[in-house]
C-alpha cells in the first residue's frame, strides 16, 4: 500500500496568516503545511483520511482517480470543511455517477448531517456530492475495496475521536491522550503517523513533540511520522535534527510504502 501525506499542518495551516516568522517566510516547501489529511492507495482502491478546507488544492497535486471511501476522524472544521469538493469524484465517468462512502463515529456523523445537510440528504439535487454516510462503532473491522480498516478511540482533550489502523500502519491526529484499553489496537504497528503540534508550550488538546516521541516509544513502531504541526514546530531542516532515530517530521506530498 502507498500512503500519501496530503497535508501535515495544524488548523490554521503554515504559513500562518499575518506571521513573518522564519518558518512562515521559509522558501523550503517542506515548511508549507496544508491542513492535515492523508490518502491510502492500492492498485484498485483509494481511501482519503479527513477532508479539510484544503482538500481541493491537495487533490490537484495527485492523479485524478476514483475515491472509494473517506475516513473522518472528527467534526472540526480543519478535518471536514472540504467535503463538498468530493463532487468531481462522484462524476469521474460522467454521465455515470458514483456514490462515495464516508465513515465516521456516531457523534461526527450526526454533526455532519447538521452542518452540511444538503450533502447527506436522501433526495439529491443535481450537482451535490453523492455521499453515503456510515456511522461506525469503534473497533469494528470493515473493508473498503481491498483495504481493511479498524477505527479506535483517542482523546482530543475531552472529545473522543477516531484514529484508524490500516494493516501495519496506525493513523492518529489531534490526540492528547489515549486510554490504556485502546493500546491493544496498536499492537504490531510498524508505521505510526501521529500528531505533534510544536516543541514547547503545553496545549490542552494536542500533543507536543516530546509527547509524541514518548507515545511512539510505547507503541514500538519501527518508524514514526509527525503531523498536524504548527509554525511553532520550527523549520523542517532544523527541527528534524532534534528528533531521535526512527522519528521524522512528515511533509506535504511525502509518500511512504507499507
Short mmCIF file of C-alpha atoms in Angstrom, two decimals:
data_model
loop_
_atom_site.label_atom_id
_atom_site.label_comp_id
_atom_site.label_asym_id
_atom_site.label_seq_id
_atom_site.Cartn_x
_atom_site.Cartn_y
_atom_site.Cartn_z
CA UNK A 1 0.00 0.00 0.00
CA UNK A 2 1.04 3.59 -0.61
CA UNK A 3 0.38 6.32 1.95
CA UNK A 4 0.47 9.98 0.89
CA UNK A 5 0.59 12.94 3.29
CA UNK A 6 -1.86 15.32 1.63
CA UNK A 7 -1.37 17.86 4.40
CA UNK A 8 0.63 17.97 7.64
CA UNK A 9 -0.34 21.29 9.22
CA UNK A 10 -2.46 22.36 12.14
CA UNK A 11 -5.89 24.03 11.92
CA UNK A 12 -4.60 27.36 10.57
CA UNK A 13 -2.07 25.88 8.19
CA UNK A 14 1.51 27.07 7.66
CA UNK A 15 2.38 29.80 6.79
CA UNK A 16 0.13 31.37 9.36
CA UNK A 17 -1.77 34.44 8.17
CA UNK A 18 -0.09 37.64 9.28
CA UNK A 19 3.05 35.93 10.59
CA UNK A 20 6.57 36.82 9.44
CA UNK A 21 8.49 34.26 11.48
CA UNK A 22 11.30 32.26 9.87
CA UNK A 23 9.02 29.26 9.30
CA UNK A 24 6.18 31.21 7.70
CA UNK A 25 8.62 33.00 5.37
CA UNK A 26 10.71 29.92 4.59
CA UNK A 27 11.46 29.04 0.97
CA UNK A 28 11.71 25.33 1.84
CA UNK A 29 8.49 23.71 0.52
CA UNK A 30 8.56 21.30 3.47
CA UNK A 31 7.71 24.26 5.71
CA UNK A 32 4.45 24.93 3.84
CA UNK A 33 1.81 22.83 5.56
CA UNK A 34 -1.78 22.45 4.38
CA UNK A 35 -4.33 21.16 6.88
CA UNK A 36 -3.69 17.56 7.92
CA UNK A 37 -5.15 14.86 5.68
CA UNK A 38 -3.90 11.68 4.05
CA UNK A 39 -4.52 9.16 1.28
CA UNK A 40 -4.06 5.38 1.23
CA UNK A 41 -3.95 3.52 -2.07
CA UNK A 42 -3.59 0.09 -3.58
CA UNK A 43 -3.75 -0.73 -7.29
CA UNK A 44 -7.54 -0.97 -7.06
CA UNK A 45 -8.61 1.19 -4.09
CA UNK A 46 -8.17 4.79 -2.95
CA UNK A 47 -9.14 5.95 0.56
CA UNK A 48 -8.97 9.50 1.91
CA UNK A 49 -8.47 10.25 5.62
CA UNK A 50 -10.16 13.54 6.50
CA UNK A 51 -11.37 16.11 4.02
CA UNK A 52 -10.48 19.56 5.25
CA UNK A 53 -10.63 23.05 3.70
CA UNK A 54 -7.51 22.41 1.59
CA UNK A 55 -8.86 19.22 0.02
CA UNK A 56 -9.32 20.69 -3.46
CA UNK A 57 -5.78 22.04 -3.54
CA UNK A 58 -4.40 18.77 -2.21
CA UNK A 59 -6.16 16.65 -4.82
CA UNK A 60 -4.98 18.84 -7.69
CA UNK A 61 -1.49 17.61 -6.83
CA UNK A 62 -2.23 13.90 -7.31
CA UNK A 63 -3.52 11.87 -10.27
CA UNK A 64 -7.29 12.08 -10.75
CA UNK A 65 -8.77 8.72 -9.77
CA UNK A 66 -11.95 7.34 -8.26
CA UNK A 67 -12.24 7.64 -4.47
CA UNK A 68 -13.64 4.52 -2.82
CA UNK A 69 -14.05 5.81 0.71
CA UNK A 70 -13.42 8.70 3.11
CA UNK A 71 -12.50 8.14 6.76
CA UNK A 72 -13.33 11.05 9.08
CA UNK A 73 -11.58 11.42 12.41
CA UNK A 74 -13.79 14.15 13.92
CA UNK A 75 -16.04 17.08 13.12
CA UNK A 76 -13.65 20.02 13.49
CA UNK A 77 -13.55 22.39 10.50
CA UNK A 78 -9.97 21.60 9.51
CA UNK A 79 -10.94 17.95 9.04
CA UNK A 80 -14.31 18.16 7.26
CA UNK A 81 -14.71 21.54 5.52
CA UNK A 82 -13.75 20.18 2.09
CA UNK A 83 -16.43 17.50 1.84
CA UNK A 84 -18.34 19.42 -0.84
CA UNK A 85 -15.22 19.20 -3.04
CA UNK A 86 -15.77 15.46 -3.39
CA UNK A 87 -18.21 16.31 -6.21
CA UNK A 88 -15.82 15.73 -9.16
CA UNK A 89 -15.04 12.25 -7.88
CA UNK A 90 -18.72 11.31 -7.97
CA UNK A 91 -18.88 12.06 -11.71
CA UNK A 92 -15.44 10.88 -12.80
CA UNK A 93 -17.07 8.83 -15.64
CA UNK A 94 -19.94 11.24 -16.33
CA UNK A 95 -22.79 10.64 -17.09
CA UNK A 96 -22.20 7.61 -14.89
CA UNK A 97 -22.31 8.72 -11.25
CA UNK A 98 -20.61 7.18 -8.23
CA UNK A 99 -21.56 7.20 -4.58
CA UNK A 100 -18.68 7.76 -2.14
CA UNK A 101 -18.83 6.02 1.22
CA UNK A 102 -18.00 8.27 4.18
CA UNK A 103 -17.21 6.68 7.55
CA UNK A 104 -17.36 8.40 10.94
CA UNK A 105 -18.29 7.78 14.53
CA UNK A 106 -21.86 8.42 15.70
CA UNK A 107 -21.28 11.95 17.01
CA UNK A 108 -19.38 13.06 13.93
CA UNK A 109 -22.00 11.61 11.59
CA UNK A 110 -24.74 13.46 13.47
CA UNK A 111 -22.79 16.71 13.29
CA UNK A 112 -22.12 16.30 9.57
CA UNK A 113 -25.85 15.94 8.90
CA UNK A 114 -26.48 19.14 10.87
CA UNK A 115 -23.69 21.29 9.46
CA UNK A 116 -23.81 20.06 5.84
CA UNK A 117 -27.36 18.75 5.47
CA UNK A 118 -27.51 19.18 1.68
CA UNK A 119 -24.55 16.80 1.27
CA UNK A 120 -26.31 13.99 3.12
CA UNK A 121 -29.95 14.48 2.12
CA UNK A 122 -31.72 11.41 0.73
CA UNK A 123 -33.12 13.39 -2.20
CA UNK A 124 -30.09 14.58 -4.16
CA UNK A 125 -30.41 17.69 -6.24
CA UNK A 126 -28.10 17.92 -9.26
CA UNK A 127 -24.50 18.82 -8.59
CA UNK A 128 -24.09 17.90 -4.93
CA UNK A 129 -21.68 15.14 -3.96
CA UNK A 130 -23.28 11.69 -3.77
CA UNK A 131 -22.24 10.59 -0.29
CA UNK A 132 -23.29 7.55 1.72
CA UNK A 133 -22.66 8.28 5.41
CA UNK A 134 -21.90 5.29 7.63
CA UNK A 135 -21.96 5.55 11.43
CA UNK A 136 -19.22 3.21 12.60
CA UNK A 137 -18.75 1.85 16.10
CA UNK A 138 -15.19 1.79 17.40
CA UNK A 139 -13.19 -1.42 16.95
CA UNK A 140 -15.45 -2.69 14.15
CA UNK A 141 -13.31 -4.05 11.32
CA UNK A 142 -14.56 -3.20 7.84
CA UNK A 143 -13.24 -3.18 4.29
CA UNK A 144 -13.10 -0.56 1.58
CA UNK A 145 -12.18 -2.46 -1.55
CA UNK A 146 -9.06 -4.41 -0.61
CA UNK A 147 -8.15 -2.13 2.31
CA UNK A 148 -9.07 -3.32 5.81
CA UNK A 149 -9.77 -0.61 8.39
CA UNK A 150 -10.18 -0.69 12.17
CA UNK A 151 -11.27 2.52 13.94
CA UNK A 152 -10.22 3.01 17.54
CA UNK A 153 -10.58 5.88 20.00
CA UNK A 154 -8.19 8.60 21.15
CA UNK A 155 -8.95 11.70 23.20
CA UNK A 156 -8.76 15.18 21.67
CA UNK A 157 -8.82 16.95 25.01
CA UNK A 158 -12.17 15.78 26.41
CA UNK A 159 -13.50 14.80 22.99
CA UNK A 160 -13.33 11.14 21.87
CA UNK A 161 -12.34 10.94 18.21
CA UNK A 162 -11.44 8.21 15.75
CA UNK A 163 -7.97 7.03 14.84
CA UNK A 164 -7.50 4.30 12.23
CA UNK A 165 -5.50 1.10 11.98
CA UNK A 166 -4.81 0.02 8.39
CA UNK A 167 -2.63 -3.07 8.16
CA UNK A 168 0.70 -2.35 9.84
CA UNK A 169 0.03 1.42 9.88
CA UNK A 170 -1.79 3.47 12.51
CA UNK A 171 -3.04 6.99 11.77
CA UNK A 172 -3.68 9.30 14.71
CA UNK A 173 -4.35 13.02 14.59
CA UNK A 174 -5.38 15.60 17.20
CA UNK A 175 -4.68 13.24 20.10
CA UNK A 176 -3.88 14.47 23.59
CA UNK A 177 -4.26 11.16 25.43
CA UNK A 178 -5.31 7.57 24.83
CA UNK A 179 -6.98 5.15 27.20
CA UNK A 180 -4.99 2.05 28.13
CA UNK A 181 -7.60 -0.30 26.65
CA UNK A 182 -7.19 1.30 23.23
CA UNK A 183 -3.47 0.49 23.10
CA UNK A 184 -4.27 -3.09 22.08
CA UNK A 185 -5.22 -1.79 18.63
CA UNK A 186 -1.67 -0.56 18.20
CA UNK A 187 -0.04 -3.92 18.77
CA UNK A 188 2.24 -4.82 15.89
CA UNK A 189 2.17 -1.36 14.32
CA UNK A 190 5.29 -0.79 12.25
CA UNK A 191 4.43 2.64 10.83
CA UNK A 192 2.92 5.24 13.14
CA UNK A 193 1.53 8.58 11.98
CA UNK A 194 0.77 10.79 14.97
CA UNK A 195 0.20 14.45 15.79
CA UNK A 196 2.78 16.78 17.31
CA UNK A 197 1.83 20.45 17.47
CA UNK A 198 5.15 22.06 18.48
CA UNK A 199 8.12 21.57 20.81
CA UNK A 200 7.22 23.94 23.65
CA UNK A 201 4.16 25.50 25.32
CA UNK A 202 1.67 22.93 26.55
CA UNK A 203 -1.65 22.63 24.71
CA UNK A 204 -4.92 21.49 26.26
CA UNK A 205 -5.94 19.12 23.46
CA UNK A 206 -2.83 18.36 21.37
CA UNK A 207 0.41 16.52 21.99
CA UNK A 208 3.76 18.28 21.85
CA UNK A 209 6.73 16.70 20.10
CA UNK A 210 8.09 15.08 23.28
CA UNK A 211 4.64 13.62 23.99
CA UNK A 212 4.52 12.11 20.50
CA UNK A 213 8.03 10.67 20.83
CA UNK A 214 7.17 9.10 24.19
CA UNK A 215 3.98 7.65 22.72
CA UNK A 216 5.85 6.24 19.71
CA UNK A 217 8.28 4.51 22.06
CA UNK A 218 5.36 2.89 23.91
CA UNK A 219 3.87 1.68 20.64
CA UNK A 220 7.23 0.35 19.49
CA UNK A 221 6.74 1.36 15.87
CA UNK A 222 9.72 0.91 13.55
CA UNK A 223 9.15 4.39 12.11
CA UNK A 224 7.06 7.36 13.21
CA UNK A 225 5.92 10.38 11.21
CA UNK A 226 4.79 13.56 12.97
CA UNK A 227 1.86 15.54 11.54
CA UNK A 228 -0.50 18.38 12.50
CA UNK A 229 2.40 20.71 13.18
CA UNK A 230 2.15 24.47 13.63
CA UNK A 231 4.78 27.03 12.69
CA UNK A 232 5.92 26.60 16.29
CA UNK A 233 7.43 23.25 15.37
CA UNK A 234 10.26 25.14 13.64
CA UNK A 235 12.00 24.80 10.32
CA UNK A 236 11.81 21.30 8.90
CA UNK A 237 15.55 21.10 8.27
CA UNK A 238 16.49 22.31 11.76
CA UNK A 239 13.80 20.55 13.79
CA UNK A 240 14.47 17.21 12.11
CA UNK A 241 17.90 17.20 13.75
CA UNK A 242 16.24 17.30 17.18
CA UNK A 243 14.34 14.06 16.63
CA UNK A 244 15.53 10.59 17.66
CA UNK A 245 16.25 7.85 15.15
CA UNK A 246 13.07 6.42 13.67
CA UNK A 247 11.06 9.63 14.16
CA UNK A 248 10.71 12.28 11.48
CA UNK A 249 8.63 15.29 10.55
CA UNK A 250 6.30 14.41 7.70
CA UNK A 251 5.83 16.96 4.95
CA UNK A 252 3.10 17.65 2.40
CA UNK A 253 3.28 15.37 -0.63
CA UNK A 254 5.54 12.81 1.05
CA UNK A 255 4.75 9.20 0.18
CA UNK A 256 5.63 6.02 2.04
CA UNK A 257 5.03 2.34 1.38
CA UNK A 258 3.80 -0.13 3.99
#
